[in-house]
Short mmCIF file of C-alpha atoms in Angstrom, two decimals:
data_model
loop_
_atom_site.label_atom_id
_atom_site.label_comp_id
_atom_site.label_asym_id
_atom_site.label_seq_id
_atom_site.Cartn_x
_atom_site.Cartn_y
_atom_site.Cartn_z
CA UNK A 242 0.00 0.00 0.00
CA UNK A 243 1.17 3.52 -1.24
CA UNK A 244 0.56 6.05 1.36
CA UNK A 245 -0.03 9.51 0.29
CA UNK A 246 2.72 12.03 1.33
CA UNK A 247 1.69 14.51 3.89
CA UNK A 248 3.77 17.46 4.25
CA UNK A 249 3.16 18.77 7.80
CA UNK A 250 6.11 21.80 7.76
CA UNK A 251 4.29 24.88 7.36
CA UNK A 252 6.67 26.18 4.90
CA UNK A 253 7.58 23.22 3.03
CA UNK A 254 7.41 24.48 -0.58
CA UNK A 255 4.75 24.24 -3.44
CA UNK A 256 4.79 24.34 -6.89
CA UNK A 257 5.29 27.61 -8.35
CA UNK A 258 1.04 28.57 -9.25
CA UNK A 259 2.04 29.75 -12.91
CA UNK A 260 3.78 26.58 -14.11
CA UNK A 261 0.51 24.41 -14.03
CA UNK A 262 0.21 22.31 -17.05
CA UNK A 263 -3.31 21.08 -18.25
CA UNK A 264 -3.09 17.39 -18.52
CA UNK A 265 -3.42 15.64 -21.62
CA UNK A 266 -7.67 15.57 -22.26
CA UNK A 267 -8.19 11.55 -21.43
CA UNK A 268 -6.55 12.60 -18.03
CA UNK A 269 -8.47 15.58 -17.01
CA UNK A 270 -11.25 14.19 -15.53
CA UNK A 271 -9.15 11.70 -13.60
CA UNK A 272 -7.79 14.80 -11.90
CA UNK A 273 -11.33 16.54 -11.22
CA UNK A 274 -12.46 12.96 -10.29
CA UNK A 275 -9.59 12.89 -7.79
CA UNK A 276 -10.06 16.14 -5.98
CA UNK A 277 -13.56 15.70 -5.61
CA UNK A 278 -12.55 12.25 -4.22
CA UNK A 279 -10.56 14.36 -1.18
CA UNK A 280 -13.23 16.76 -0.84
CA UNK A 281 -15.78 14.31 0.04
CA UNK A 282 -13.41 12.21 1.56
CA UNK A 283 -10.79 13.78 3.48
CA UNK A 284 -11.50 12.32 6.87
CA UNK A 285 -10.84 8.48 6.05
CA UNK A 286 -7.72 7.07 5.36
CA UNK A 287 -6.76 8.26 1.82
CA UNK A 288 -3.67 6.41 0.14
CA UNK A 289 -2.46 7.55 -3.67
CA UNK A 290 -3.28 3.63 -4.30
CA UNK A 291 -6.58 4.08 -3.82
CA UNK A 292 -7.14 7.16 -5.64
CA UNK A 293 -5.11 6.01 -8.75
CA UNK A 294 -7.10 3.24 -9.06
CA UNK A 295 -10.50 5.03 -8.83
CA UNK A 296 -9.40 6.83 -11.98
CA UNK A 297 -7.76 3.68 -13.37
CA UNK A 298 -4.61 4.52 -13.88
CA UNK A 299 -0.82 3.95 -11.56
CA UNK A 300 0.41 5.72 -8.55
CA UNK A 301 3.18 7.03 -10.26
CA UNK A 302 1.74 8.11 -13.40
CA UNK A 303 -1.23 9.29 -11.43
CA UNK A 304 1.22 11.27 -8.87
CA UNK A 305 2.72 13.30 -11.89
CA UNK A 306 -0.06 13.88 -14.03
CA UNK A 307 -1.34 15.77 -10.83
CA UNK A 308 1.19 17.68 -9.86
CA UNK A 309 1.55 18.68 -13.60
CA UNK A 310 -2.16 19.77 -13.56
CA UNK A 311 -2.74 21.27 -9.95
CA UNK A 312 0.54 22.64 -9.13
CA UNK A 313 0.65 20.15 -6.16
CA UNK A 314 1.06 17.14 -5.57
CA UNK A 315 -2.29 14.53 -4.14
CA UNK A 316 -0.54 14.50 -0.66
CA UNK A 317 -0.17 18.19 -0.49
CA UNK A 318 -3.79 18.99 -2.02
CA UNK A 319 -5.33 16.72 0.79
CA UNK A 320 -3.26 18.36 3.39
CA UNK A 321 -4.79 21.74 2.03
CA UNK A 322 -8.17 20.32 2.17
CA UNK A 323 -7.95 18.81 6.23
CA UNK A 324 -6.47 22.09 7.59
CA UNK A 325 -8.98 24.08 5.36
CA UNK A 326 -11.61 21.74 7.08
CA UNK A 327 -10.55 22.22 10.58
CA UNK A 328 -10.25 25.30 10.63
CA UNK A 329 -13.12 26.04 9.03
CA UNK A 330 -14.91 24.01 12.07
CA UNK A 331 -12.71 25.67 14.52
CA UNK A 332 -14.24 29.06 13.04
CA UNK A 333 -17.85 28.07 12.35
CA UNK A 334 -18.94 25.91 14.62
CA UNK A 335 -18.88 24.97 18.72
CA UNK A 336 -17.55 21.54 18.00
CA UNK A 337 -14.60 20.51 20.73
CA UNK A 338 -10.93 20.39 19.02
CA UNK A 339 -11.14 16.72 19.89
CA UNK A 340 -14.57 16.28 17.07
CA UNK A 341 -12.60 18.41 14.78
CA UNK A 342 -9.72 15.83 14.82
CA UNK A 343 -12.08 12.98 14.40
CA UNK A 344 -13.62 15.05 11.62
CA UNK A 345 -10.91 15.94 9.59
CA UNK A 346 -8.76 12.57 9.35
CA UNK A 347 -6.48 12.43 12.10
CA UNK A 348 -6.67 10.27 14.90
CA UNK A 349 -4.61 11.72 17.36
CA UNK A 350 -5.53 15.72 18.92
CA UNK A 351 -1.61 15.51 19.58
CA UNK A 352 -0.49 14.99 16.08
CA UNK A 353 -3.17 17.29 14.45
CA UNK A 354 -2.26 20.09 17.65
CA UNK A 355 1.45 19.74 16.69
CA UNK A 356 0.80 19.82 12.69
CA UNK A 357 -1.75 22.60 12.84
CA UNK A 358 0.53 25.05 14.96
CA UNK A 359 3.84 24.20 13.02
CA UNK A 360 1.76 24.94 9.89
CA UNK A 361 -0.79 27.50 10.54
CA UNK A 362 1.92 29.55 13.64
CA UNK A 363 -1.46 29.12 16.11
CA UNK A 364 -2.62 26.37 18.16
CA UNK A 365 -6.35 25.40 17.04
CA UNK A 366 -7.72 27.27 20.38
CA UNK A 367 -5.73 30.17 19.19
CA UNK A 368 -7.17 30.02 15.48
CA UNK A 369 -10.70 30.70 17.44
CA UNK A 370 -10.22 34.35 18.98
CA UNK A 371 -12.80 36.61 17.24
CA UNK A 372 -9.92 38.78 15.18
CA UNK A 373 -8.74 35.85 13.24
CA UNK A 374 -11.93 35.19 11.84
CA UNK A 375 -12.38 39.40 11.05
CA UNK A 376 -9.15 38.95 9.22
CA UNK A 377 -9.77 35.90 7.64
CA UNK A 378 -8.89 35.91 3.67
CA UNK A 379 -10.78 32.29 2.61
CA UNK A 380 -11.10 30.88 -1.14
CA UNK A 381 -12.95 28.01 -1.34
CA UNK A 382 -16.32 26.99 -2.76
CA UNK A 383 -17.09 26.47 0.91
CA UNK A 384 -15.99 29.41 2.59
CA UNK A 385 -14.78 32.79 0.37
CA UNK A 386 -14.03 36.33 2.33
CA UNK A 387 -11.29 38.71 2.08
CA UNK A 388 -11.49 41.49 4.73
CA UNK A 389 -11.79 45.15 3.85
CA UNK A 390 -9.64 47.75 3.99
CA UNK A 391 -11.76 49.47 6.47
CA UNK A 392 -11.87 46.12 8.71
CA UNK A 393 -7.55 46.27 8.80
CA UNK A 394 -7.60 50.14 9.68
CA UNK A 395 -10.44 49.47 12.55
CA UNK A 396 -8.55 46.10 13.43
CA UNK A 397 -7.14 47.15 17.17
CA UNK A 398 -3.27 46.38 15.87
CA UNK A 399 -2.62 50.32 15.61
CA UNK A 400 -0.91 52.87 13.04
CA UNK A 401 3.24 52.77 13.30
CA UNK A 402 5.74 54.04 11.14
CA UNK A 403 7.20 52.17 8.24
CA UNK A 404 10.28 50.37 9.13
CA UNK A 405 13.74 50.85 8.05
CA UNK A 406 15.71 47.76 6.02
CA UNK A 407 13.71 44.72 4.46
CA UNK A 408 13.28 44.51 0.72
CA UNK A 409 10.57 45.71 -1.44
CA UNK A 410 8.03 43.87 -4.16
CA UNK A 411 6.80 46.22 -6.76
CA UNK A 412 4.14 45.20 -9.56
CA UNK A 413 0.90 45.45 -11.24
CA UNK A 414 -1.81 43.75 -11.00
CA UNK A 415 -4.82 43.35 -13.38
CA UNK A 416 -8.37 43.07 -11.95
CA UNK A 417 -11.19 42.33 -14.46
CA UNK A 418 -14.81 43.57 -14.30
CA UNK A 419 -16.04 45.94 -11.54
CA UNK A 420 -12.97 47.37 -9.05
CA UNK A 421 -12.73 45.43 -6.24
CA UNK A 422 -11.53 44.95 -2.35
CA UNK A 423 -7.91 43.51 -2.82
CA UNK A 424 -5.54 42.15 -0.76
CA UNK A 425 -1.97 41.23 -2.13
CA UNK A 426 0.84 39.34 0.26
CA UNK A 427 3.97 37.68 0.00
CA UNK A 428 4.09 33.96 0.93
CA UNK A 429 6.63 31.39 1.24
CA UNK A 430 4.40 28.74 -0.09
CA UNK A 431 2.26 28.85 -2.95
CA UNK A 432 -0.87 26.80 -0.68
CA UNK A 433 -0.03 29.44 2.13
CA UNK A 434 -1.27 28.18 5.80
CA UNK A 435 -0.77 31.33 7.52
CA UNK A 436 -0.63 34.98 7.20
CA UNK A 437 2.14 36.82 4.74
CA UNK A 438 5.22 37.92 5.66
CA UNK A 439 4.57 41.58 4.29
CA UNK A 440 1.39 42.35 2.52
CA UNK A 441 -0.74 45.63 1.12
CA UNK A 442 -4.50 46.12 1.11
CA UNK A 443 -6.59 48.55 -1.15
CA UNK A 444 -10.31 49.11 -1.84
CA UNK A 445 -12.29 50.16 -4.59
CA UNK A 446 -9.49 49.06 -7.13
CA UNK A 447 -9.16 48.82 -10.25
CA UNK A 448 -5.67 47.51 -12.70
CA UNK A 449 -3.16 48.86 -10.39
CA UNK A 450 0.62 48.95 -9.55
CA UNK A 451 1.13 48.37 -6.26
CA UNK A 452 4.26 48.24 -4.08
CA UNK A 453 4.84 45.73 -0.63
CA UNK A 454 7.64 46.75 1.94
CA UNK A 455 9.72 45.13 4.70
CA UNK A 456 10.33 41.93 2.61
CA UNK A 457 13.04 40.01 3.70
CA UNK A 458 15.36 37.77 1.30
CA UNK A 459 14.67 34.83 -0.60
CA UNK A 460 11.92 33.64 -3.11
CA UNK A 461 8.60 33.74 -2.41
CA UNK A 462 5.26 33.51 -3.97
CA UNK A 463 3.04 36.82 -4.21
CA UNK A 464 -0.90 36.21 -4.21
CA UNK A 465 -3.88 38.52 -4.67
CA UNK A 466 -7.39 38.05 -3.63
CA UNK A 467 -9.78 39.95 -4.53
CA UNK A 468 -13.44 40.73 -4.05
CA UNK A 469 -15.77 41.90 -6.76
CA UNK A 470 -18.96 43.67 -4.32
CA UNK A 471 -22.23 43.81 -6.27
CA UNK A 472 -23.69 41.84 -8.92
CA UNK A 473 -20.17 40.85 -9.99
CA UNK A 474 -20.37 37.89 -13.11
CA UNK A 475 -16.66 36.73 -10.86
CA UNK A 476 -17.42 37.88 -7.35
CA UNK A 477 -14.12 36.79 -6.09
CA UNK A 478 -10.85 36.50 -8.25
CA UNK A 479 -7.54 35.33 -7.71
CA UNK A 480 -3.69 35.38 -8.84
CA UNK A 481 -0.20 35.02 -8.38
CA UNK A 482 3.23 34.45 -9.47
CA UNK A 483 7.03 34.06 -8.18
CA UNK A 484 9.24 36.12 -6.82
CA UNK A 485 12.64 37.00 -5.83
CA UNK A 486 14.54 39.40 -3.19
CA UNK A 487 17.81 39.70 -3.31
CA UNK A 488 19.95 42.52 -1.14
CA UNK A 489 16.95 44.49 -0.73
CA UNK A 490 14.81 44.41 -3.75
CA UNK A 491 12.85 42.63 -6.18
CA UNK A 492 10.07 42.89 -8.76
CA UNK A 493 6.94 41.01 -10.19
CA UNK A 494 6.33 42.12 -13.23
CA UNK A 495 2.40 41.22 -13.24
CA UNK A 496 -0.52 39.47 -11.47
CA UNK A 497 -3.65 38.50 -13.91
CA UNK A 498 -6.43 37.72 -11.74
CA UNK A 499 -9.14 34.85 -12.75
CA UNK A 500 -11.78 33.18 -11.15
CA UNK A 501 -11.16 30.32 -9.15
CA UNK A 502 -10.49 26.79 -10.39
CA UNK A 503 -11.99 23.44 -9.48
CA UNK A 504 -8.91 22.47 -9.03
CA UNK A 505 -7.66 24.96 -6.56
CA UNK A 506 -6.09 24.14 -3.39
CA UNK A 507 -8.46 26.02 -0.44
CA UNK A 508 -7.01 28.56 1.15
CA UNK A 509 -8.18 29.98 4.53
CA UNK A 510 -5.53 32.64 6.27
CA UNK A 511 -5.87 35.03 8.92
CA UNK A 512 -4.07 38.70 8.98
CA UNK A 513 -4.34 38.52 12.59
CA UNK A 514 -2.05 37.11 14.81
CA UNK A 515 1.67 35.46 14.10
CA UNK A 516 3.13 35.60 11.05
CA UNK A 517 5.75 33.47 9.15
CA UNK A 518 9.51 33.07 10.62
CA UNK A 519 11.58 34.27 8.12
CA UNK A 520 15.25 32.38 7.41
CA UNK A 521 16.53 33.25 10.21
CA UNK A 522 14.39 34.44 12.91
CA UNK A 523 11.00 34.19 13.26
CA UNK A 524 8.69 37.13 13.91
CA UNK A 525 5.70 36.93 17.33
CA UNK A 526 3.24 38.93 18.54
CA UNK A 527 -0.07 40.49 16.02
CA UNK A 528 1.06 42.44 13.24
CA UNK A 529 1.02 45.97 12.75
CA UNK A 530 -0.56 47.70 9.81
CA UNK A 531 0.40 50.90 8.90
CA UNK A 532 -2.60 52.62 6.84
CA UNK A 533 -1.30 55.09 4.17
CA UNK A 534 -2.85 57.52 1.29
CA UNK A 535 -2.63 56.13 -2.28
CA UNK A 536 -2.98 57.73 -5.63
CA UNK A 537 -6.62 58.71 -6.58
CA UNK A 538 -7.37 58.74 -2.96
CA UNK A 539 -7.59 54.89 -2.29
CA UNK A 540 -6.85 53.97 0.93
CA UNK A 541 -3.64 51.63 1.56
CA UNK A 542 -2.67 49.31 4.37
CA UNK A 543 0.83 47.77 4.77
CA UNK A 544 1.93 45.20 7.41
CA UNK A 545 4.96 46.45 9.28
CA UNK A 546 7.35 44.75 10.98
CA UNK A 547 9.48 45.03 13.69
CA UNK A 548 13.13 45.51 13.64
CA UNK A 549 14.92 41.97 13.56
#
């Protein structure tokens, strides 16, 4: 028996989002029979066996052909999918941290306690104090929010000024249809667990440049998530790409959002709280935004940290 691979390091790294493949057409629904497989699924026992053979084909071929497709590979995806779950529960419902464990495929609250903090920075009590669900940025056809701009100002973190070293993302990003609430953060991962290391927030937005602070060295993955208000065709859109900082600086040249896929990974993050350890030290305590005027009069919050 083939056991699927769970990563359980919170910043053990994905596949970069823009260099999904589509699979060759006999395979796609194999893949869309697959995830919904984990989404109905994800509290028994999966093994990559058992899903390759639902879709008839072998563990290895069925392994790559995934990745290839989701960006991902099945063990990751169904990691996504349990802590999406739990904490999900942990937000949304009373149920006791020992249900939620039954509920979501573990079988052990000290294994899922130890996983879920090493991944997510929080212990599962933690994840339920009333700010982290205000801050919550969720996309997933069970859960979607992204918090406003207004919500991050009002958040009781306070207004400091920006900090000194760190390096600095600059882009553009294209939002299609009706301007929207948009968040945009730099992750380690491209399924991120837990908040950004550095991120900006604007509202009412349309195509915009847009420019992220206090970034520390190394490559990361820059997502936006955005939220179309109104009778939007797409009310909630998505995007991101790769980048690198070295000594100080470091550019993305564009972010296309798009509507979610089927296929996505869920994602369910908090802005409240800790954030991610960076190579060499890791950051506690909430983080602190820093609200500042953009062009055109949109309002713009950045995430500040402190000095190392």
């Amino acid at each position: 028996m083939v056991k699927l691979h769970v990563a359980d390091r919170g910043q053990a790294r994905g596949a970069d989002p823009g260099a999904r493949t589509e699979p060759e057409p006999c395979l796609r629904p194999a893949v869309h029979q697959a995830i919904s497989a984990m989404h109905a699924r994800y509290f028994e026992p999966l093994t990559l066996t058992e899903l390759a053979a639902e879709v008839y084909v072998s563990p290895f071929h069925f392994s790559r052909i995934f990745a290839r497709a989701v960006g991902v590979t099945p063990g990751r995806y169904l990691t996504a999918v349990r802590l999406f779950e739990a904490k999900r529960l942990l937000l949304t419902t009373s149920l006791t941290v020992s249900d939620i464990v039954c509920g979501v495929g573990y079988s052990s609250v000290g294994t899922f306690t130890s996983r879920f903090t090493r991944a997510v920075g929080m212990t599962p009590t933690q994840f339920r104090d009333p700010e982290v669900g205000e801050l919550l940025i969720a996309l997933s056809p069970r859960l979607r929010r992204v918090p406003s701009v207004h919500q991050l100002r009002e958040s009781n973190v306070g207004c400091v000024p920006a900090p000194s070293g760190g390096g600095v993302v600059t882009g553009h990003v294209d939002v299609a249809g009706t301007a929207a609430n948009l968040v945009i953060g730099v992750f380690p991962d491209a399924v991120p667990q837990r908040g950004p290391v550095a991120f900006t927030g604007r509202s009412d937005a349309g195509s915009t440049d847009f420019v992220i602070e206090g970034v520390p060295d190394g490559e990361w993955v820059v997502m936006a998530v955005a939220e179309h208000p109104g009778p939007a065709v797409t009310p909630f859109t998505v995007g991101s790409a790769r980048c690198v900082v070295r000594r100080g600086s470091g550019t993305v040249t564009r972010l296309s959002l798009r509507a979610p896929r089927p296929t996505d990974p869920p994602i369910a993050i908090t802005l409240a709280g800790r954030q991610y350890p960076t190579a060499n030290h890791m950051h506690a305590g909430r983080p602190r935004l820093r609200a500042v005027a953009a062009p055109g009069g949109i309002r713009e919050v950045h995430d500040v940290r402190p000095a190392a």
